[in-house]
Short mmCIF file of N, CA and C in Angstrom, two decimals:
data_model
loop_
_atom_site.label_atom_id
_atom_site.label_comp_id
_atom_site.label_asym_id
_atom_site.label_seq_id
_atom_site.Cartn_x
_atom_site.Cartn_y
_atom_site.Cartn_z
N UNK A 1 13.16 14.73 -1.46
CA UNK A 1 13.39 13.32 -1.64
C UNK A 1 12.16 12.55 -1.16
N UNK A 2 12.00 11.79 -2.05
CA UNK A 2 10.45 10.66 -1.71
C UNK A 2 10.92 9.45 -0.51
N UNK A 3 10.17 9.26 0.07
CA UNK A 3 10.02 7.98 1.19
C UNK A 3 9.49 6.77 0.45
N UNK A 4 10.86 5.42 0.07
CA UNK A 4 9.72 4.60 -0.34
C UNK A 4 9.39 3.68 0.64
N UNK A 5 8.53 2.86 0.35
CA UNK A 5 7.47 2.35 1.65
C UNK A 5 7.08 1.10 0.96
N UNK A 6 6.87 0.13 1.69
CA UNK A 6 5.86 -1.17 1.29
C UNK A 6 4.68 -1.39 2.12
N UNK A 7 3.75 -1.89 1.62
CA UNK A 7 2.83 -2.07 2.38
C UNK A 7 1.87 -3.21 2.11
N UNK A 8 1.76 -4.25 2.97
CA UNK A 8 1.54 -5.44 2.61
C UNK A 8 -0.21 -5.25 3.12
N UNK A 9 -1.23 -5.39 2.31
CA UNK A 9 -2.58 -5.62 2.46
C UNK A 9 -3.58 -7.17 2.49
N UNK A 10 -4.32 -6.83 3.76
CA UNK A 10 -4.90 -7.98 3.91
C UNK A 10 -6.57 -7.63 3.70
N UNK A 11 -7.32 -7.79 2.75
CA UNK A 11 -8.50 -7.60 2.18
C UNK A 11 -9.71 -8.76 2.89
N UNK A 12 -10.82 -8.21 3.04
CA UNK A 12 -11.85 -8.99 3.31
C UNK A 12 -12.08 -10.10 2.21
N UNK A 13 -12.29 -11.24 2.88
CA UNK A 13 -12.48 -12.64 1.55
C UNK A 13 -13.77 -11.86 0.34
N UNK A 14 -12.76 -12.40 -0.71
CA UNK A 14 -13.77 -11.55 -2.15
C UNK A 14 -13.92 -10.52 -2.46
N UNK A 15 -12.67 -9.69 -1.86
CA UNK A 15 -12.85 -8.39 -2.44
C UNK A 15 -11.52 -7.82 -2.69
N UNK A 16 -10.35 -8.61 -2.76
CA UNK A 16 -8.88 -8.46 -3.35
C UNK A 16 -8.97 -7.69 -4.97
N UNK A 17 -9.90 -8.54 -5.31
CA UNK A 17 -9.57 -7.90 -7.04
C UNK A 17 -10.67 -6.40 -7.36
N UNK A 18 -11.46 -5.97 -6.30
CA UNK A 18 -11.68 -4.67 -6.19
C UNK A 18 -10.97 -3.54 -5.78
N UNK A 19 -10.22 -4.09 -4.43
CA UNK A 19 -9.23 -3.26 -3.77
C UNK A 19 -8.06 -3.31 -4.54
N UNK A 20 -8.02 -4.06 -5.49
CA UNK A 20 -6.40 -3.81 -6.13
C UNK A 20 -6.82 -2.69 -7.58
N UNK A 21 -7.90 -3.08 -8.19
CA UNK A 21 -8.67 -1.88 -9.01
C UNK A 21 -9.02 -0.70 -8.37
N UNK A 22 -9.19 -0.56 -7.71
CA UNK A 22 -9.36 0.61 -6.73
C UNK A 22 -8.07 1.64 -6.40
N UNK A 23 -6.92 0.89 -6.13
CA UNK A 23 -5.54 1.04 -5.70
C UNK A 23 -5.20 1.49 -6.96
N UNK A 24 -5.29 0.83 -8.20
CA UNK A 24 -4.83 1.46 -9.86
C UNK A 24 -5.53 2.53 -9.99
N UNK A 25 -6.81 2.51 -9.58
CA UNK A 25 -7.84 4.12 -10.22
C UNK A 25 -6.85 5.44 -9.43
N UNK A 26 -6.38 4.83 -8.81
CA UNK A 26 -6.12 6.39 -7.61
C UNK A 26 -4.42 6.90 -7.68
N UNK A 27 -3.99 5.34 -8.59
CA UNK A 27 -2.19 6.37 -8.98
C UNK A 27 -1.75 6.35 -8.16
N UNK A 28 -1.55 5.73 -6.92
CA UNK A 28 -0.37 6.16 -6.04
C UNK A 28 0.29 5.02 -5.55
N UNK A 29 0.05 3.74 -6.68
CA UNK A 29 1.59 2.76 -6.05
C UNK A 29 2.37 2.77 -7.52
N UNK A 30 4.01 2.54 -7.26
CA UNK A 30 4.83 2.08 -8.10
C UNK A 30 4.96 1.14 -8.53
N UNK A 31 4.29 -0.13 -7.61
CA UNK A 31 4.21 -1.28 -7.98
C UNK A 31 2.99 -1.90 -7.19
N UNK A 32 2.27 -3.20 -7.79
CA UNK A 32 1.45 -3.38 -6.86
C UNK A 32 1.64 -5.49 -7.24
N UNK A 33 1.61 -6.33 -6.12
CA UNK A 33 1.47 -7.34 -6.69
C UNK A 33 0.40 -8.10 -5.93
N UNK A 34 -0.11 -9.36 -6.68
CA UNK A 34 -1.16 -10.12 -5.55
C UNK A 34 0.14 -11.39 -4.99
N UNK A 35 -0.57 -12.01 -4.00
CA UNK A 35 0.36 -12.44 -2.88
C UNK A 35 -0.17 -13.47 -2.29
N UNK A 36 0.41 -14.28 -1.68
CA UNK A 36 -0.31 -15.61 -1.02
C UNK A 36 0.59 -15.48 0.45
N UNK A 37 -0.45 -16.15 1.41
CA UNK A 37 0.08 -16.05 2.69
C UNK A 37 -0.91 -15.15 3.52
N UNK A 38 -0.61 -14.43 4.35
CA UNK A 38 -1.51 -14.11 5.31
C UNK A 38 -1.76 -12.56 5.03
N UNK A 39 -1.19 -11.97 3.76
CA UNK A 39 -1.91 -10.90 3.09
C UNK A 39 -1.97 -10.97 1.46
N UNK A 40 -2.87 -10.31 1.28
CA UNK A 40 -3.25 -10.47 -0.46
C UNK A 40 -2.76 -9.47 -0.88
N UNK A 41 -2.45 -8.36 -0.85
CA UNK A 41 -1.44 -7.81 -2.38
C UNK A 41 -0.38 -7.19 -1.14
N UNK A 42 0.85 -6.72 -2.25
CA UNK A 42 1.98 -6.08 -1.71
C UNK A 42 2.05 -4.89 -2.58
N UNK A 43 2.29 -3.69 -1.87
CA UNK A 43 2.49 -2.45 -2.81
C UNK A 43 3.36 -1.71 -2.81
N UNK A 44 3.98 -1.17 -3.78
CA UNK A 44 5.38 -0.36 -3.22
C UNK A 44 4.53 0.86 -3.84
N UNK A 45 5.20 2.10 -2.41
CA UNK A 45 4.74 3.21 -2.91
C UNK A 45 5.98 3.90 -2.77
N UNK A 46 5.76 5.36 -3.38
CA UNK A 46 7.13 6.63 -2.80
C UNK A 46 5.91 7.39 -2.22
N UNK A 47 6.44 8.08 -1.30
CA UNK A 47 5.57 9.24 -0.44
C UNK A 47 6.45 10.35 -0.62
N UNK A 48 5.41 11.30 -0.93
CA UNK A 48 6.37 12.59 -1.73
C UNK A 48 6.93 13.04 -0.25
N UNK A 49 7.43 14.02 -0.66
CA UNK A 49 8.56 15.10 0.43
C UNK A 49 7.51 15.77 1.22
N UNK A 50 7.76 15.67 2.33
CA UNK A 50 7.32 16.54 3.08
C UNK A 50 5.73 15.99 3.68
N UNK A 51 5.30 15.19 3.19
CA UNK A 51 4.15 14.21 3.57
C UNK A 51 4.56 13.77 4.50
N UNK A 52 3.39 13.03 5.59
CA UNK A 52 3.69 12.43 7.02
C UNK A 52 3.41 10.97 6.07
N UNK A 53 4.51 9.89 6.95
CA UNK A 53 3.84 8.68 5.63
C UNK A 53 2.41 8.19 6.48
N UNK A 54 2.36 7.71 8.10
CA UNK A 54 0.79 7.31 8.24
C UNK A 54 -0.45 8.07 7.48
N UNK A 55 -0.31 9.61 7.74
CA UNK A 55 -1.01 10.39 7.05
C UNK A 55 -1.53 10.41 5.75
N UNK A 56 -0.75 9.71 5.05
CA UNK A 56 -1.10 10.10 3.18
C UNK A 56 -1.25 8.60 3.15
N UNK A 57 -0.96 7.42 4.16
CA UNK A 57 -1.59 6.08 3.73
C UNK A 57 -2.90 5.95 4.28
N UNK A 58 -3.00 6.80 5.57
CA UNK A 58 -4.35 6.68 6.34
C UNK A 58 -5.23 7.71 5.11
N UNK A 59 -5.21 8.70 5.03
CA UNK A 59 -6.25 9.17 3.87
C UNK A 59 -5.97 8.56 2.16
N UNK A 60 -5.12 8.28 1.47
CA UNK A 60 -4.77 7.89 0.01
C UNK A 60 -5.21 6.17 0.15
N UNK A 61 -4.71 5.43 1.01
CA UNK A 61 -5.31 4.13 0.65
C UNK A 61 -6.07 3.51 1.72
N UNK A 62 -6.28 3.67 3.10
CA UNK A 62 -6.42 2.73 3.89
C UNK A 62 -8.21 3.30 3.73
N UNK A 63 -8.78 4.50 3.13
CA UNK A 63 -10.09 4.66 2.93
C UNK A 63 -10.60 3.90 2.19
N UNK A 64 -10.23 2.92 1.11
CA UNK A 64 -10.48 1.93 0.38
C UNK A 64 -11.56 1.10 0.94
N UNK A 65 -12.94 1.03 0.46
CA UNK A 65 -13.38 -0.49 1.10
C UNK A 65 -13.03 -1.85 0.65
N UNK A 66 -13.00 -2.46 2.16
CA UNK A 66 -12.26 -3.94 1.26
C UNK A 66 -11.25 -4.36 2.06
N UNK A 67 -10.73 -2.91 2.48
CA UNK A 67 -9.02 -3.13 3.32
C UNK A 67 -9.62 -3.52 4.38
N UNK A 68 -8.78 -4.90 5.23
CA UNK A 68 -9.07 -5.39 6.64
C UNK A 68 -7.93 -4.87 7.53
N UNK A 69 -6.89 -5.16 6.67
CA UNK A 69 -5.20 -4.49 7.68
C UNK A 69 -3.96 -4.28 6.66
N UNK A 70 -3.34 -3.30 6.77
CA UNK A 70 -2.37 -3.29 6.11
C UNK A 70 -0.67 -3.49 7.45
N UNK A 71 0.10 -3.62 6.78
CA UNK A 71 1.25 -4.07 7.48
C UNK A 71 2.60 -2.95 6.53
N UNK A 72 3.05 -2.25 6.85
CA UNK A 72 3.94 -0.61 6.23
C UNK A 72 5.14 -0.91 6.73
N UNK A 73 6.27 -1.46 5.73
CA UNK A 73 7.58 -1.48 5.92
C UNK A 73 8.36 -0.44 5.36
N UNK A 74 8.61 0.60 6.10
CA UNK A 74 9.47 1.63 5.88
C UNK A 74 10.98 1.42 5.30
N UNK A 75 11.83 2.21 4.09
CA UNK A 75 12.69 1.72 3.66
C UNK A 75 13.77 3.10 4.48
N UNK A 76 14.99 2.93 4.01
CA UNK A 76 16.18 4.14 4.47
C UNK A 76 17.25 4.18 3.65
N UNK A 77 17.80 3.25 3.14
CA UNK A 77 19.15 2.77 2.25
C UNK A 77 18.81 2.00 0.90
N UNK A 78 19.58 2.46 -0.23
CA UNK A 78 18.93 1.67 -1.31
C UNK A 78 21.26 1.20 -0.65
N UNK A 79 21.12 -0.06 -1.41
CA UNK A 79 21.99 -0.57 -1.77
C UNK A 79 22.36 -0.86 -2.91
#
């Protein structure tokens, strides 16, 4: 069973619409949107089975240049 996850990204000024092309080249969100407020895009991912989730966000996206901070809301229950 996959872990899904959100993860709200806050990008260095002028470089949102690289890091979100960047984020598409590499396939690993389900959804991705841009965002206003105190981070610029929101991403929903699934983290496969058996993956650590810091682990596969610290190597799969947070290597990105561009990223300043991300913010990872873990899910448990679909309703």
């Amino acid at each position: 069973m996959t872990t899904c996850v959100f993860v709200q990204i806050r990008c260095r000024p002028g470089t949102t619409y690289s890091v979100a092309e960047e984020i598409a080249l590499r396939e690993i969100h389900s959804e991705l949107y841009s965002t206003s407020g105190d981070y610029d895009l929101l991403m929903k991912l699934y983290i496969p089975s058996g993956q650590d989730v810091g682990m596969f966000i610290n190597e799969n996206l947070l290597t990105i240049d561009g990223i300043e901070r991300s913010l990872t809301t873990m899910t448990f229950k679909v309703f």
